CSV table of C-alpha atoms in Angstrom, one decimal:
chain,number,residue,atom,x,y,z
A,29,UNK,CA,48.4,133.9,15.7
A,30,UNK,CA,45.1,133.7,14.7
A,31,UNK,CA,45.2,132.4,10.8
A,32,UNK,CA,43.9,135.7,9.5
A,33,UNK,CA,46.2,137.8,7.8
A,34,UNK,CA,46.1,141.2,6.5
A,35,UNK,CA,48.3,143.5,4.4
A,36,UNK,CA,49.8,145.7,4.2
A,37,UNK,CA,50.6,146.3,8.2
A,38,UNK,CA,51.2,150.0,7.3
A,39,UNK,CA,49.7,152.2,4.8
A,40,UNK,CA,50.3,156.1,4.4
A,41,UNK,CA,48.8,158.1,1.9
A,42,UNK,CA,47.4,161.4,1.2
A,43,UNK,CA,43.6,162.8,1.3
A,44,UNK,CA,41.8,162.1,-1.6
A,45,UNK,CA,44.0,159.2,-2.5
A,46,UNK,CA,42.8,155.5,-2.9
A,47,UNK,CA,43.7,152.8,-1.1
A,48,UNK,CA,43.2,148.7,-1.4
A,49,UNK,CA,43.5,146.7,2.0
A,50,UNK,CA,43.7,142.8,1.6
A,51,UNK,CA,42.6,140.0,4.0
A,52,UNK,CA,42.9,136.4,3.7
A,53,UNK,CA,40.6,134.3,6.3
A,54,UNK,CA,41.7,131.1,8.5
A,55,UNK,CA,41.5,128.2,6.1
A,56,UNK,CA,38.1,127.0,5.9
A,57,UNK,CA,36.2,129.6,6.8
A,58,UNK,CA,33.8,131.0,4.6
A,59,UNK,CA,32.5,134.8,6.2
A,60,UNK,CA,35.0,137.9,6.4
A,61,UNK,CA,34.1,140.6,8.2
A,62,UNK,CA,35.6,144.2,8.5
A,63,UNK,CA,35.7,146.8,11.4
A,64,UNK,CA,36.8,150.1,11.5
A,65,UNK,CA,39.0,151.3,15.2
A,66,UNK,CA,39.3,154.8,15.7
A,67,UNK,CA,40.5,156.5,18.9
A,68,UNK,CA,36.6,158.5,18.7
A,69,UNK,CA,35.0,155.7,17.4
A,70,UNK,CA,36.2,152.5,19.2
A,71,UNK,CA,35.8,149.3,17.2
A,72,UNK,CA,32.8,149.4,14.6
A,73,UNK,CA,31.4,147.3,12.2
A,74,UNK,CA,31.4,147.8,8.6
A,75,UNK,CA,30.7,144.9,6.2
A,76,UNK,CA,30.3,141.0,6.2
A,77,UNK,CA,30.8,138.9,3.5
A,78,UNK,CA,29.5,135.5,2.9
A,79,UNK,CA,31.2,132.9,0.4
A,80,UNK,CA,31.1,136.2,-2.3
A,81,UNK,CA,28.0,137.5,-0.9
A,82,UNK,CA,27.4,140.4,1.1
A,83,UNK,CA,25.5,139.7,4.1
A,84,UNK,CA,25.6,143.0,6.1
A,85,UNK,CA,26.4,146.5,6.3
A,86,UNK,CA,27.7,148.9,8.8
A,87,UNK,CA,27.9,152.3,8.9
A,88,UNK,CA,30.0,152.0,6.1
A,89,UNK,CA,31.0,155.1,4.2
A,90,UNK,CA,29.7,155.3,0.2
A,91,UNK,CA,33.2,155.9,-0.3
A,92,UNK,CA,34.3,152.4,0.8
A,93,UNK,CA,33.6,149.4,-0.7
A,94,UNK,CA,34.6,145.7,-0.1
A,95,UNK,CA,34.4,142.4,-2.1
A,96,UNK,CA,34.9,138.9,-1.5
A,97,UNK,CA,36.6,136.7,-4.0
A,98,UNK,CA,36.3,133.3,-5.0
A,99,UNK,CA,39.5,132.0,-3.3
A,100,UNK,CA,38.2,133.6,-0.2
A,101,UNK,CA,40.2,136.5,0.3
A,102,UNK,CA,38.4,140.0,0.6
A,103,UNK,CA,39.7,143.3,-0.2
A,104,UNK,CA,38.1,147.0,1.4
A,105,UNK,CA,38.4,149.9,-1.0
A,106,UNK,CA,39.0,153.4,0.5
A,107,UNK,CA,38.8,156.0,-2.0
A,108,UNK,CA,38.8,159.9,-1.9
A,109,UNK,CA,40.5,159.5,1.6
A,110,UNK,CA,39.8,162.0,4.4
A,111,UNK,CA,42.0,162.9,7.7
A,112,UNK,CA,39.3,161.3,9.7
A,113,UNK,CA,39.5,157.7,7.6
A,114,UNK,CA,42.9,157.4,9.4
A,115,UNK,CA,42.2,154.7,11.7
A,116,UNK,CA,43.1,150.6,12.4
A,117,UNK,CA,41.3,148.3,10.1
A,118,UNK,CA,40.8,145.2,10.9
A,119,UNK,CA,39.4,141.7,9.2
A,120,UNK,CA,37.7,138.6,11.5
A,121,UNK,CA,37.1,135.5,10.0
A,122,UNK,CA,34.3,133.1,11.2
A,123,UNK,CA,34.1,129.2,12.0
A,124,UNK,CA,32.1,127.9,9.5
A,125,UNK,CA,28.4,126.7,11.1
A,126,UNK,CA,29.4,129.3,13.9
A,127,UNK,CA,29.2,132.4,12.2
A,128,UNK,CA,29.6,134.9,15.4
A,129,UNK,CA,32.5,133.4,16.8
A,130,UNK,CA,35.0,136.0,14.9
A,131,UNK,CA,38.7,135.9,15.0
A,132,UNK,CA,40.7,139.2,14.0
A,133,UNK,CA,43.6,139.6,11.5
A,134,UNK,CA,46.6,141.5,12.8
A,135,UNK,CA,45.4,145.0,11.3
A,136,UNK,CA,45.7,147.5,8.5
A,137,UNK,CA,47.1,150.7,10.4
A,138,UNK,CA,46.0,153.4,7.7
A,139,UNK,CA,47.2,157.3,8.3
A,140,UNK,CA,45.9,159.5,5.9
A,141,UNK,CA,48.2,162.8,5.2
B,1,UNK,CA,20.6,149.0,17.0
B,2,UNK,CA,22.5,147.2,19.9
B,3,UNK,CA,24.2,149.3,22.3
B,4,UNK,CA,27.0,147.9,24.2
B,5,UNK,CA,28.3,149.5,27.4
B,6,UNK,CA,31.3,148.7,29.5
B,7,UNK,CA,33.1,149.6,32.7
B,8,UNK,CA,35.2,150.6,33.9
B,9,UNK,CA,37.4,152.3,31.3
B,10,UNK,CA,40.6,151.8,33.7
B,11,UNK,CA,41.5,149.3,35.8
B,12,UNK,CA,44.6,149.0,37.7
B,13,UNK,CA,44.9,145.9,40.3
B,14,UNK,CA,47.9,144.3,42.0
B,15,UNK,CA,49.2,141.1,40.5
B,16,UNK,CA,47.6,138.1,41.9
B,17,UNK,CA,44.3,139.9,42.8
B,18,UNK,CA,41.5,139.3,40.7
B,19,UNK,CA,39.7,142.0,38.2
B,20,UNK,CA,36.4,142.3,36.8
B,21,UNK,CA,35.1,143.8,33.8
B,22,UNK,CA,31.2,144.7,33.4
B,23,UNK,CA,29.3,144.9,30.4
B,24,UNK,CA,25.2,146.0,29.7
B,25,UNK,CA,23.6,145.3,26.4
B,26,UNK,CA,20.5,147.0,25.3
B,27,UNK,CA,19.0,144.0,22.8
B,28,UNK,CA,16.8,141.8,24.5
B,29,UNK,CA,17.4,139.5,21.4
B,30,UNK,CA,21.5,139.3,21.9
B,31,UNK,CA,22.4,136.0,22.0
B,32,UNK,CA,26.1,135.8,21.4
B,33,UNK,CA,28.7,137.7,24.4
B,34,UNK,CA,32.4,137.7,23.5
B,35,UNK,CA,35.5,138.8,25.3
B,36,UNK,CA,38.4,139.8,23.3
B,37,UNK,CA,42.0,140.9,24.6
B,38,UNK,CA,44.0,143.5,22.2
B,39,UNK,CA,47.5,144.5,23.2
B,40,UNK,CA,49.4,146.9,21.8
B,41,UNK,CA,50.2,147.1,18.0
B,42,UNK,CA,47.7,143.8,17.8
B,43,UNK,CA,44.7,142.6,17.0
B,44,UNK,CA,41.6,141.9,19.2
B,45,UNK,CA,42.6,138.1,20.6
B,46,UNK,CA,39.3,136.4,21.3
B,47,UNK,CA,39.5,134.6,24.7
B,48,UNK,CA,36.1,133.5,25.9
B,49,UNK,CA,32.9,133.9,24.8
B,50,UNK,CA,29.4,132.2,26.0
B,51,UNK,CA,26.1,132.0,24.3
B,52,UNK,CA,22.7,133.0,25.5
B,53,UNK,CA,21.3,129.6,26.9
B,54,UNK,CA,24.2,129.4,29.8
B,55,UNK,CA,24.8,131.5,32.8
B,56,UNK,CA,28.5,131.0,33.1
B,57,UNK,CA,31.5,129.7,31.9
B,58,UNK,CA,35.5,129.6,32.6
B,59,UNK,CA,38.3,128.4,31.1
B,60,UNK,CA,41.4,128.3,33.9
B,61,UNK,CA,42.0,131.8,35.7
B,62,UNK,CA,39.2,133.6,33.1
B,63,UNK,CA,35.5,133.4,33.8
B,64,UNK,CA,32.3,135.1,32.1
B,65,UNK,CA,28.9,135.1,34.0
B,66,UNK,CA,25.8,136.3,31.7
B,67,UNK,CA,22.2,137.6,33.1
B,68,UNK,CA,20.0,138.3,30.8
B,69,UNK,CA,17.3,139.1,32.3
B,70,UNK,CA,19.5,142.4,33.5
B,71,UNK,CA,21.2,142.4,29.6
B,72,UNK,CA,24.5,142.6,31.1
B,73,UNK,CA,27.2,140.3,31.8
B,74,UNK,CA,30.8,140.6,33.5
B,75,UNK,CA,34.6,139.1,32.9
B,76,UNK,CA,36.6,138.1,35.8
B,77,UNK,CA,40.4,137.7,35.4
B,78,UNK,CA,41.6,135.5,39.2
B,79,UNK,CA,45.1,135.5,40.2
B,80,UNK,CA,46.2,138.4,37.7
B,81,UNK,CA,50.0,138.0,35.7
B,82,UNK,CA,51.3,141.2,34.3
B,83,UNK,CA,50.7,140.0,31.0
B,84,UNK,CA,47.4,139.9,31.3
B,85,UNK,CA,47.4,144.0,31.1
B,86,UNK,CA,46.0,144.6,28.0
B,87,UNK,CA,42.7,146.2,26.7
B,88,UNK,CA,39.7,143.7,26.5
B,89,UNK,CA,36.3,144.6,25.2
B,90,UNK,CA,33.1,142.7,25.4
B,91,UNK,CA,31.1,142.4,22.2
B,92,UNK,CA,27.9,141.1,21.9
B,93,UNK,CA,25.4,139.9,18.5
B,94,UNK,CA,22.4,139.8,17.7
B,95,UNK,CA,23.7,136.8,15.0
B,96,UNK,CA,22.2,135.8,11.7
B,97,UNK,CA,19.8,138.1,12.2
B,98,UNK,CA,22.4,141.0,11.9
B,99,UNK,CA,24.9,139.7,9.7
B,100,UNK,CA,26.0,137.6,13.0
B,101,UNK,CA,27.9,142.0,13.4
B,102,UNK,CA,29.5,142.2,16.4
B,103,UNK,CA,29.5,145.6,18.8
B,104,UNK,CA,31.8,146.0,20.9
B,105,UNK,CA,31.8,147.9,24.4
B,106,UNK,CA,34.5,150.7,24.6
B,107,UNK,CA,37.2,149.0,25.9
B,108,UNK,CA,38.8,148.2,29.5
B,109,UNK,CA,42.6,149.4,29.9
B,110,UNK,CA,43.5,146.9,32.3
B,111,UNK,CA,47.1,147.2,34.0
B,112,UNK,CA,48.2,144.6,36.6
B,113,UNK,CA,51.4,145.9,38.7
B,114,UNK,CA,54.0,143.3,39.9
């Protein structure tokens, strides 16, 4: 177990819905990040945030969007889903003063109808 | 952008041999190589990782050697369990500099027969 936790573990929905996936990072640390893994794809970066801030972006669709609150926890935003947004999404959390050494939350399994 | 490549994309070895995974990266300025282990329904497990100013490191029957003057570096797995099948991807970062993003290698489906 890793610390990281993500909900909900299963999602179904249908295209052109909107969908709100929800991490909470190990105690302490301060940067959440979010990938994307797709059989096609593999495992790809999308966003980091930073103690509220947004530090990076992916290839992150215009159509997703993430946020970082003040208790930490960070939230990814699909909306006007697509067959192809059906995928594993996952959230890492960082070590604070070590901020490459990521460790991954179980997983968002989306499947879009 | 980084590139990360990684081979083989199966590996099948017979428990108690050893197994090695190899990975090329195409930023000089990497500095950052993880290994993580996913298995099924889970998320990736990190379970070694070494940094740009060492050459090698191991932690009990896991080892990662880095050359980075060739930009690629290599997981070895000695005296294999079953549970050790899994798939592991390498990662590597470029770190601050990128948002500390990580890309990852396609993955290794490694299966170790009893």
């Amino acid at each position: 177990d890793s610390g990281v936790t993500q909900t909900p573990k299963h999602l179904i929905t249908a295209t052109g819905q909107r969908v709100t996936l929800r991490c909470s990072p190990r105690s302490g640390d301060l940067s959440v990040y979010w990938y994307q893994q797709s059989l096609d794809q593999g495992l790809q970066f999308l966003i980091h945030y930073y103690n509220g801030e947004e530090r990076a972006k992916g290839n992150i669709l215009e159509r997703f969007s993430a946020q970082q609150f003040p208790d930490l926890h960070s939230e990814l935003n699909l909306s006007s889903l697509e067959l192809g947004d059906s995928a594993l999404y996952f959230c890492a959390s960082s070590v604070a003063g070590r901020a490459d050494t990521q460790y991954f939350g179980p997983g968002t399994r989306l499947t879009v109808l | 952008g980084e590139n990360v490549e990684q081979h083989p994309s199966t590996l099948s070895v017979q428990e108690g041999d050893s197994a090695v995974i190899k990975c090329t990266y195409s930023d000089s300025a990497s500095n950052y190589f993880p290994w993580y282990k996913q298995e099924l329904g889970k998320g990736p497990q990190l379970i070694i990782d070494i940094r740009s100013n060492v050459g090698e490191k191991k932690d009990q029957r896991i080892a990662v050697t880095l050359n980075k003057t060739a930009k690629h570096f290599s997981l070895h797995i000695t005296e294999t369990q079953p549970e050790d099948s899994a798939v592991y991807f390498c990662a590597a970062s470029l770190g601050e500099t990128s948002g500390s993003r990580l890309t990852f290698g396609e993955g290794t489906q490694l299966t170790v027969n009893p």
